[in-house]
mmCIF file of C-alpha atoms in Angstrom:
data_model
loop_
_atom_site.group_PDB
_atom_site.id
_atom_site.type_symbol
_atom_site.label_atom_id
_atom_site.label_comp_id
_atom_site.label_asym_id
_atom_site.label_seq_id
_atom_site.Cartn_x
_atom_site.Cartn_y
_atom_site.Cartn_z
ATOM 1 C CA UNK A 1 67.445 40.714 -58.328
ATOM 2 C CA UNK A 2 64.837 40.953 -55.740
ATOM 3 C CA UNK A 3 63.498 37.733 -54.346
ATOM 4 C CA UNK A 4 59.816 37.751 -55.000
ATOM 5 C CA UNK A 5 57.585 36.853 -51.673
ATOM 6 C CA UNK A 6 54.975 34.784 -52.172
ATOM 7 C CA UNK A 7 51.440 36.451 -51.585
ATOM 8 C CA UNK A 8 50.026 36.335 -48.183
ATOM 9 C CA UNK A 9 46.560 35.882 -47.474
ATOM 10 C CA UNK A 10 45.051 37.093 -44.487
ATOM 11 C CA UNK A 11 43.591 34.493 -42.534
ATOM 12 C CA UNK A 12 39.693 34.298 -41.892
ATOM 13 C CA UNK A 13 37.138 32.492 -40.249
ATOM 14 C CA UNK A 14 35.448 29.283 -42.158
ATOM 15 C CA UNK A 15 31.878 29.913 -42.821
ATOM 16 C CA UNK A 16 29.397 27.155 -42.281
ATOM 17 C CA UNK A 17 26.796 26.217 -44.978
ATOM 18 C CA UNK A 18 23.796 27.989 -44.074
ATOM 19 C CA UNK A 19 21.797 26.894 -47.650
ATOM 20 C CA UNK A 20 19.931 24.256 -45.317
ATOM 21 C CA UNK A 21 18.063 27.323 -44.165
ATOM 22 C CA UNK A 22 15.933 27.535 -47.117
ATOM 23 C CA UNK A 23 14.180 24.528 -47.010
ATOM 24 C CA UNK A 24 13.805 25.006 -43.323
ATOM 25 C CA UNK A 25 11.976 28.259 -44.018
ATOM 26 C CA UNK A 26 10.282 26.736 -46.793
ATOM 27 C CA UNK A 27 9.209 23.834 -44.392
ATOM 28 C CA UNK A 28 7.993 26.399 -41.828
ATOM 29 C CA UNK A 29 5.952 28.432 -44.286
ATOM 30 C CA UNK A 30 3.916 25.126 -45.601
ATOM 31 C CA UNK A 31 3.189 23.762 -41.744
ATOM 32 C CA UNK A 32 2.068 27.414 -40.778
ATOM 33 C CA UNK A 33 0.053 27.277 -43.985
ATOM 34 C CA UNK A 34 -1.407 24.159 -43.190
ATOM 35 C CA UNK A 35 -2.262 24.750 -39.904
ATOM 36 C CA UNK A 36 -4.672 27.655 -41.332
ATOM 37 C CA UNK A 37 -6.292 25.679 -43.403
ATOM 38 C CA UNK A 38 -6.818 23.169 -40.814
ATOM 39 C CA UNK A 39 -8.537 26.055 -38.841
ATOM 40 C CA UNK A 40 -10.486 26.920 -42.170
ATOM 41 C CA UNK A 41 -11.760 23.165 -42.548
ATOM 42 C CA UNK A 42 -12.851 23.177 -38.542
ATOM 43 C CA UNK A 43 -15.607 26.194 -39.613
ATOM 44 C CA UNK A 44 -18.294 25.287 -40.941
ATOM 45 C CA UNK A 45 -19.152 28.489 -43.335
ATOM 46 C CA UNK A 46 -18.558 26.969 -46.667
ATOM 47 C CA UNK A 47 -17.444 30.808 -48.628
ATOM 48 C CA UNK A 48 -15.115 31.319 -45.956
ATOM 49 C CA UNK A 49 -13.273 27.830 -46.244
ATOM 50 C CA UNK A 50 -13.051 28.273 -50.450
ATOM 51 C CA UNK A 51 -11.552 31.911 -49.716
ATOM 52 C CA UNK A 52 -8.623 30.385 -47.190
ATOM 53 C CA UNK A 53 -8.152 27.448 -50.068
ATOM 54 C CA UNK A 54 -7.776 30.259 -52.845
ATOM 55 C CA UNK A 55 -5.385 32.235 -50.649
ATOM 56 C CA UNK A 56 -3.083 28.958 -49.937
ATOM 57 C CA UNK A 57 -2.758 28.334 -53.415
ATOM 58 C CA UNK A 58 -2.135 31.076 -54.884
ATOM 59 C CA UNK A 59 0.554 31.990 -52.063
ATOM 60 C CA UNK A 60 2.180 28.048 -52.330
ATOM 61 C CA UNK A 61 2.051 27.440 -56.196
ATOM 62 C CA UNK A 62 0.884 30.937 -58.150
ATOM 63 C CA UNK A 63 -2.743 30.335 -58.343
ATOM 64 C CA UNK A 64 -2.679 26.388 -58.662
ATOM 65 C CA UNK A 65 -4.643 24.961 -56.801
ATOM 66 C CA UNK A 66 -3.344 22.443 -54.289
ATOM 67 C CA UNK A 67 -6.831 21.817 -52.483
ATOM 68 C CA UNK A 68 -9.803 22.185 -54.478
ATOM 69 C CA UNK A 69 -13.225 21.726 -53.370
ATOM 70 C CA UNK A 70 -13.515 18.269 -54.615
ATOM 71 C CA UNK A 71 -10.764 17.412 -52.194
ATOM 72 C CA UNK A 72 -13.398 18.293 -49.094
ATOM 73 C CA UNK A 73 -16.135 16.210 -50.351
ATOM 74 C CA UNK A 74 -17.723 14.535 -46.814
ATOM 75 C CA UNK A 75 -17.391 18.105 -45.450
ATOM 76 C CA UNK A 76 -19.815 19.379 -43.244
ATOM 77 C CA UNK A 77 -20.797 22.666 -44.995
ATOM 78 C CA UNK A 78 -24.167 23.552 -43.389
ATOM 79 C CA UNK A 79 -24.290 27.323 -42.522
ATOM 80 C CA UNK A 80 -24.678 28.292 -39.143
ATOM 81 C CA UNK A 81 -28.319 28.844 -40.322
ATOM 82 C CA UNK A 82 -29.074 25.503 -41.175
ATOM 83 C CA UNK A 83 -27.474 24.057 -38.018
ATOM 84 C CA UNK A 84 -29.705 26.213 -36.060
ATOM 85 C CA UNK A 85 -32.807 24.765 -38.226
ATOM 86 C CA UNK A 86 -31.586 21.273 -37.476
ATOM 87 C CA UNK A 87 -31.668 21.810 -33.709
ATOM 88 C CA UNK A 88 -34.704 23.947 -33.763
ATOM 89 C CA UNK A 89 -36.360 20.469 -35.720
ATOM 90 C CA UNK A 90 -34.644 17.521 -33.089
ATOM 91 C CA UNK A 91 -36.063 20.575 -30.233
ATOM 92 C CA UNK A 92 -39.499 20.347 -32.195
ATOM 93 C CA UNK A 93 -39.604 16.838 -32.765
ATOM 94 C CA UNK A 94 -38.620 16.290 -29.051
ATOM 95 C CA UNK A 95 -41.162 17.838 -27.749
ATOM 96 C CA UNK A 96 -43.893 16.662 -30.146
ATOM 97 C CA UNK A 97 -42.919 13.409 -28.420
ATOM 98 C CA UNK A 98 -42.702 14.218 -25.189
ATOM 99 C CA UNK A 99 -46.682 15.709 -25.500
ATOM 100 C CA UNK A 100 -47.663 12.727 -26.916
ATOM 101 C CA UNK A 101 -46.515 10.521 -24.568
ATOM 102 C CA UNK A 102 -47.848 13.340 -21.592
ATOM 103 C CA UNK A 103 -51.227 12.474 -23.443
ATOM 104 C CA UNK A 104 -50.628 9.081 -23.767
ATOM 105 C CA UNK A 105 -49.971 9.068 -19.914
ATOM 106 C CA UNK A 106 -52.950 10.969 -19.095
ATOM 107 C CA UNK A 107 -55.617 8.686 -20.931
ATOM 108 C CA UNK A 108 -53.823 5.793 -19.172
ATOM 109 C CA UNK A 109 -54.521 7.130 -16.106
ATOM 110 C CA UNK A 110 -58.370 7.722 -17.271
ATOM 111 C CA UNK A 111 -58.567 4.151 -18.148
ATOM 112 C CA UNK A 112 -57.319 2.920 -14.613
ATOM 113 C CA UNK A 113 -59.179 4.818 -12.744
ATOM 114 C CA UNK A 114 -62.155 3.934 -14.412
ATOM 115 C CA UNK A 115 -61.784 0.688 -14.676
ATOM 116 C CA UNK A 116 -60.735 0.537 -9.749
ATOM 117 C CA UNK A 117 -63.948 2.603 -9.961
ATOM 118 C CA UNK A 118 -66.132 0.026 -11.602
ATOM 119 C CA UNK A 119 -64.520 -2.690 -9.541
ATOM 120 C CA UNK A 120 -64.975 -0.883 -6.360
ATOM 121 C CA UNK A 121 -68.890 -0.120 -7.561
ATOM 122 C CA UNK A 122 -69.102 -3.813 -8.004
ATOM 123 C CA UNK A 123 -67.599 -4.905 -4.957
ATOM 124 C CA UNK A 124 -70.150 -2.545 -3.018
ATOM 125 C CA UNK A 125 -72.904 -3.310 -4.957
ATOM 126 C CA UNK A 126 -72.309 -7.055 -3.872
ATOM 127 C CA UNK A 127 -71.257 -6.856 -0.076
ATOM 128 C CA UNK A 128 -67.636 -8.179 -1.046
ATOM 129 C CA UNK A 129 -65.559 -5.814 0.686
ATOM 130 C CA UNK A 130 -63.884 -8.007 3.483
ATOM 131 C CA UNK A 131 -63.475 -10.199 0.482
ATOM 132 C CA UNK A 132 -61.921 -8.304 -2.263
ATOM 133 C CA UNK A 133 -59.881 -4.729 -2.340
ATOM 134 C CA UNK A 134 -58.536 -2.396 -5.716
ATOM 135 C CA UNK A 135 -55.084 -0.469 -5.385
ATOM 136 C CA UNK A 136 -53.651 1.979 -8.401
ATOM 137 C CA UNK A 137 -50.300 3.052 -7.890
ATOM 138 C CA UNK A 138 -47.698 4.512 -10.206
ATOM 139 C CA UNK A 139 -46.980 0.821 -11.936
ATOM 140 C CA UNK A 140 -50.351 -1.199 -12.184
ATOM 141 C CA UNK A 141 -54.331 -1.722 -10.934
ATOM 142 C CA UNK A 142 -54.012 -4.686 -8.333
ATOM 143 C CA UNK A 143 -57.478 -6.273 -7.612
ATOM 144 C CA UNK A 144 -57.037 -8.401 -4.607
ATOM 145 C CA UNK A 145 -59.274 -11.394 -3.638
ATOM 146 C CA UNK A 146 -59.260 -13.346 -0.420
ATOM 147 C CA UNK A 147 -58.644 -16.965 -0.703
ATOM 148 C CA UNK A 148 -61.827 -17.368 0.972
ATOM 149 C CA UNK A 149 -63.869 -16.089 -1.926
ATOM 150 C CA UNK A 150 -62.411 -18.835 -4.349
ATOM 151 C CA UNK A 151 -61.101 -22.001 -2.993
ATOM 152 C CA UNK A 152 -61.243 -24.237 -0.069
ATOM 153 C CA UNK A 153 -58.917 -24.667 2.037
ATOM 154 C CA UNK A 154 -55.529 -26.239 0.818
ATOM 155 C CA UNK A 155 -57.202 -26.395 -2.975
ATOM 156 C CA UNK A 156 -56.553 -24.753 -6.286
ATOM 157 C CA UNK A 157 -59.987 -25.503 -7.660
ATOM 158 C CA UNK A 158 -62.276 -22.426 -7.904
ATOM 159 C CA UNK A 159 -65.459 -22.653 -6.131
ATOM 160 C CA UNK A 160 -68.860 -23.090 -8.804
ATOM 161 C CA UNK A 161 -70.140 -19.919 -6.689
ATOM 162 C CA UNK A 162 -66.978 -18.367 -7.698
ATOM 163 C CA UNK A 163 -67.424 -18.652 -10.890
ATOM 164 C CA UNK A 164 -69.893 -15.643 -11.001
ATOM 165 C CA UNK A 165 -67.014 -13.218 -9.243
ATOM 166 C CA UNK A 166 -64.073 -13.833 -12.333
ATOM 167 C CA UNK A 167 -66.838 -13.655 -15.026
ATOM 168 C CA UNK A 168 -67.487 -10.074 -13.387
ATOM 169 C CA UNK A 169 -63.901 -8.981 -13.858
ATOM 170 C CA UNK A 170 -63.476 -10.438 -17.242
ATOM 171 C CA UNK A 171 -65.867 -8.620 -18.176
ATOM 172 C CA UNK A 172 -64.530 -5.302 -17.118
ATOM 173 C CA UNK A 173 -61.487 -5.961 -18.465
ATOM 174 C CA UNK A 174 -63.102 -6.775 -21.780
ATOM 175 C CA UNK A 175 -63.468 -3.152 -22.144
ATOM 176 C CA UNK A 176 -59.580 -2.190 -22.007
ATOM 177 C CA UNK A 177 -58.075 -5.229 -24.111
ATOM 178 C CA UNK A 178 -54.683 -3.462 -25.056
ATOM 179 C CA UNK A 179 -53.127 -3.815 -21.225
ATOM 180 C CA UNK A 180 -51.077 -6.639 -20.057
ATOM 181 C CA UNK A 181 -52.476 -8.943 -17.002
ATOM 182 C CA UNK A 182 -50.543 -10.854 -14.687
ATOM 183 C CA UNK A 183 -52.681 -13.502 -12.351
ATOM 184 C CA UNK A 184 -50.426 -13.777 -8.771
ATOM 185 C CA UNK A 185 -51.330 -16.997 -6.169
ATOM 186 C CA UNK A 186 -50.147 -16.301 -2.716
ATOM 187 C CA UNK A 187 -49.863 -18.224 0.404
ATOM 188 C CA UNK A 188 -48.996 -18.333 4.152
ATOM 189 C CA UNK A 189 -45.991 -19.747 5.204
ATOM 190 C CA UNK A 190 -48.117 -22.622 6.763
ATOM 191 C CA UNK A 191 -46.453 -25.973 5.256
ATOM 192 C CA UNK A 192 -48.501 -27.838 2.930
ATOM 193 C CA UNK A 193 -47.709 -31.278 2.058
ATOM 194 C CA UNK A 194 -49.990 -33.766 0.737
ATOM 195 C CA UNK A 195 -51.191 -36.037 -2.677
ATOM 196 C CA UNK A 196 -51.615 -32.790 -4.400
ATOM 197 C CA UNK A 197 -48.890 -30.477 -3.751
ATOM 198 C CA UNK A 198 -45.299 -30.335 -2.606
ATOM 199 C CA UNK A 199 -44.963 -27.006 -1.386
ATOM 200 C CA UNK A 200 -47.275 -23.913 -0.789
ATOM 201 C CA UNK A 201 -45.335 -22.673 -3.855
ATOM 202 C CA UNK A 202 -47.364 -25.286 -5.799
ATOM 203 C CA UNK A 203 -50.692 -24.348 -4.274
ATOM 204 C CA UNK A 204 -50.193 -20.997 -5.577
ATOM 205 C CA UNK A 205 -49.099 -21.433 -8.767
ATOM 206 C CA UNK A 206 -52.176 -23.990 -9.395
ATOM 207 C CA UNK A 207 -54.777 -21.130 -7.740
ATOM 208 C CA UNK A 208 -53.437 -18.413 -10.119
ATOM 209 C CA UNK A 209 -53.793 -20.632 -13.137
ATOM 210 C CA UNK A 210 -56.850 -21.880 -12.483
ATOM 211 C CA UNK A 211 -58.426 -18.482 -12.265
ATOM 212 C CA UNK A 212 -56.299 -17.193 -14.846
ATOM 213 C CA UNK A 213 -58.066 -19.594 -17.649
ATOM 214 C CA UNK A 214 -61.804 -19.242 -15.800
ATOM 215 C CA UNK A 215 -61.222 -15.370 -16.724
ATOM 216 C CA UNK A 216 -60.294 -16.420 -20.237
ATOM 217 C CA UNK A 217 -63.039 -18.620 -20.731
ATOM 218 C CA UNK A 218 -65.498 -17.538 -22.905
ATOM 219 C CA UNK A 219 -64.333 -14.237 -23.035
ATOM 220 C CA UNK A 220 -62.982 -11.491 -25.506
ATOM 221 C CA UNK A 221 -59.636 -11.123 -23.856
ATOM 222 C CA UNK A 222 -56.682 -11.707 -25.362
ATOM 223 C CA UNK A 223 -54.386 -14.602 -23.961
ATOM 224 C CA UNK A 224 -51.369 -13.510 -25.167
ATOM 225 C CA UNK A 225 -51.604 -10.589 -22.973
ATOM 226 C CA UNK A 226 -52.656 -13.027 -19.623
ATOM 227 C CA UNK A 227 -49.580 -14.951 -17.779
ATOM 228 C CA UNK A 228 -50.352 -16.411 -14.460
ATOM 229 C CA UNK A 229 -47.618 -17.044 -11.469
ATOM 230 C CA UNK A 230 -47.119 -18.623 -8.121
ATOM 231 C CA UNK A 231 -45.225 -16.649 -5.464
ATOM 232 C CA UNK A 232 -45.929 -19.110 -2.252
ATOM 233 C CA UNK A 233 -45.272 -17.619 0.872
ATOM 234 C CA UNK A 234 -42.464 -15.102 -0.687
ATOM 235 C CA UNK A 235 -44.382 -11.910 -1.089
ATOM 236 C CA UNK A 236 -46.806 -11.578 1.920
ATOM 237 C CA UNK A 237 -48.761 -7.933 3.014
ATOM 238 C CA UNK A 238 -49.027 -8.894 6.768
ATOM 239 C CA UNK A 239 -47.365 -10.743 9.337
ATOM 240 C CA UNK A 240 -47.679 -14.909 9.395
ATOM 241 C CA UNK A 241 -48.158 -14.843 13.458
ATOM 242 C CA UNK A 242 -51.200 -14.131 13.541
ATOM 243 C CA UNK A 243 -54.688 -15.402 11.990
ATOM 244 C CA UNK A 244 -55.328 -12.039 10.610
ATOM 245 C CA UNK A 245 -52.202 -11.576 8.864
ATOM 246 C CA UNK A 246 -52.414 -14.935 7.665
ATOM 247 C CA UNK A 247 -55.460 -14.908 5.946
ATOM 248 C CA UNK A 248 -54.196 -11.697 4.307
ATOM 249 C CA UNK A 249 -51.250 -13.014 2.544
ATOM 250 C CA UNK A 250 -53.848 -16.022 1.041
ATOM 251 C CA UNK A 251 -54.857 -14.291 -2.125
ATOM 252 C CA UNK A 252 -55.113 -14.102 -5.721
ATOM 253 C CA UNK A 253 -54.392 -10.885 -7.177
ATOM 254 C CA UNK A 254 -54.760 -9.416 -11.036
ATOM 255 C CA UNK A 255 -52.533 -6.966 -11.455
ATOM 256 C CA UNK A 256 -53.501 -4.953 -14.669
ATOM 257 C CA UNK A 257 -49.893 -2.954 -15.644
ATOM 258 C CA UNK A 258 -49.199 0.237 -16.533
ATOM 259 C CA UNK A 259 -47.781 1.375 -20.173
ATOM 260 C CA UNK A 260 -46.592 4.432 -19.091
ATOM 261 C CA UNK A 261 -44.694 4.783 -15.983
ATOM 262 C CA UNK A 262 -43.125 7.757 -14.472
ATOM 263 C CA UNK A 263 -39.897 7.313 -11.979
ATOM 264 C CA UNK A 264 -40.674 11.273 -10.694
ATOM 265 C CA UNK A 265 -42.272 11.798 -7.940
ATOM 266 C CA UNK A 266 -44.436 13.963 -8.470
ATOM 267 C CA UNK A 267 -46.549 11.243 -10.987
ATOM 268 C CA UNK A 268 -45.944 8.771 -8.589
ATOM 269 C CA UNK A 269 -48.420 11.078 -6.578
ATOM 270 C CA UNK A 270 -50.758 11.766 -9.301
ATOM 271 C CA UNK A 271 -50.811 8.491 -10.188
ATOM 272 C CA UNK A 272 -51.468 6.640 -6.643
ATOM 273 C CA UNK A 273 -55.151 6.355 -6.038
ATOM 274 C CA UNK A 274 -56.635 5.769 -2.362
#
């Protein structure tokens, strides 16, 4: 009797489980997916964005939708169209401003130049030149006055005869009530020391203050727009070694400010008056 061999098998090769690659795939196709959506959501034509979210669903889930427009709500959906209408409004609205304030600017600069040319007409009319002086730059009308013209020497009282000189100016600036006024005292650098006063800084802040409410008096001016300040011997125009440049810095100025200032250059020349 024949002695039966068992069956042989071939050997072969074990292979590895490759049914992770499904999911994998599946993975990959749902991140690609998404990333086109994401590059859907980024546009902002609304019929194009619903098209891509019809096409993802239908290709993920048979037609069910997995992002519906609900799901967007916050979205920014204007049309290209109405973006452009938006900018071409902010442009508009821009530049609506930007004349007004040009206009604003301009009647400003009227109103100053009016007013330095009344002041200098008074000043002429009454022989005060070596006494008083107007400057308009690009920040404010200065109307200087000389010490000399309202107070004696090492006193903050105005002069009676004085009196006459800051009713003049309050009335001129009685007709442009909407700008702001600051009052300035200034001295040498000459100590002062006495019953009085401490310190030249003193002296001018008394000068400026007393002038300050003479303008007020009586007037139609506003107070709330007036402030008055001392500067002593801090801010001079001319040297302190001489008489001459002495005398200079002792002054009281009114400095009627600008609104509307320009940094350019260019208005800083149109706005600088000899």
């Amino acid at each position: 009797m024949p002695v039966s061999k068992k069956t042989r098998h071939e050997p072969h090769e074990e292979h590895a489980d490759e049914s992770w690659l499904i999911p994998y795939a599946d993975l990959l196709t749902l991140l690609l997916a998404l990333f086109i959506v994401l590059y859907g959501m980024s546009s902002t034509d609304a019929k194009k964005f619903e098209e891509m979210s019809k096409a993802f669903s239908v290709a993920l889930n048979g037609g069910v939708g997995v992002m519906d427009k609900s799901s967007v709500e916050g979205t920014d959906t204007n049309t290209p169209q109405d973006s452009s209408s938006q900018l071409q409004q902010q442009s508009g609205q821009s530049m609506s401003m930007a004349k007004k304030r040009s206009e604003l600017m301009r009647q400003e600069q009227e109103d100053l130049e009016k007013l330095k040319k009344q002041m200098d007409n008074y000043i002429k009319v009454n022989g005060l030149s070596s006494q008083l002086d107007t400057k308009l730059n690009q920040s404010q009308l200065t109307i200087t006055i000389s010490d000399k013209a309202l107070f004696a020497s090492g006193d903050d009282t105005v002069k009676p005869e004085s009196r006459k000189l800051a009713k003049a100016i309050s009335v001129l600036l009685e007709g442009f009530p909407d700008y702001e006024v600051i009052v300035s005292g200034h001295t040498d650098n000459v100590p002062i020391s006495n019953q009085q006063f401490d310190s030249n800084w003193d002296l001018s802040a008394g000068r400026a203050l007393n002038f300050m409410k003479i303008l007020l008096l009586n007037s139609k001016l506003d107070p709330r727009k007036f402030v008055s300040t001392g500067y002593g011997e801090y801010h001079p125009v001319a040297s302190n070694s001489t008489d001459e440049g002495r005398s200079k810095n002792r002054r009281v100025e009114v400095s009627i400010l600008r609104k509307y200032q320009s940094n350019t250059s260019s208005q800083q020349g149109i706005a600088t008056t000899p």
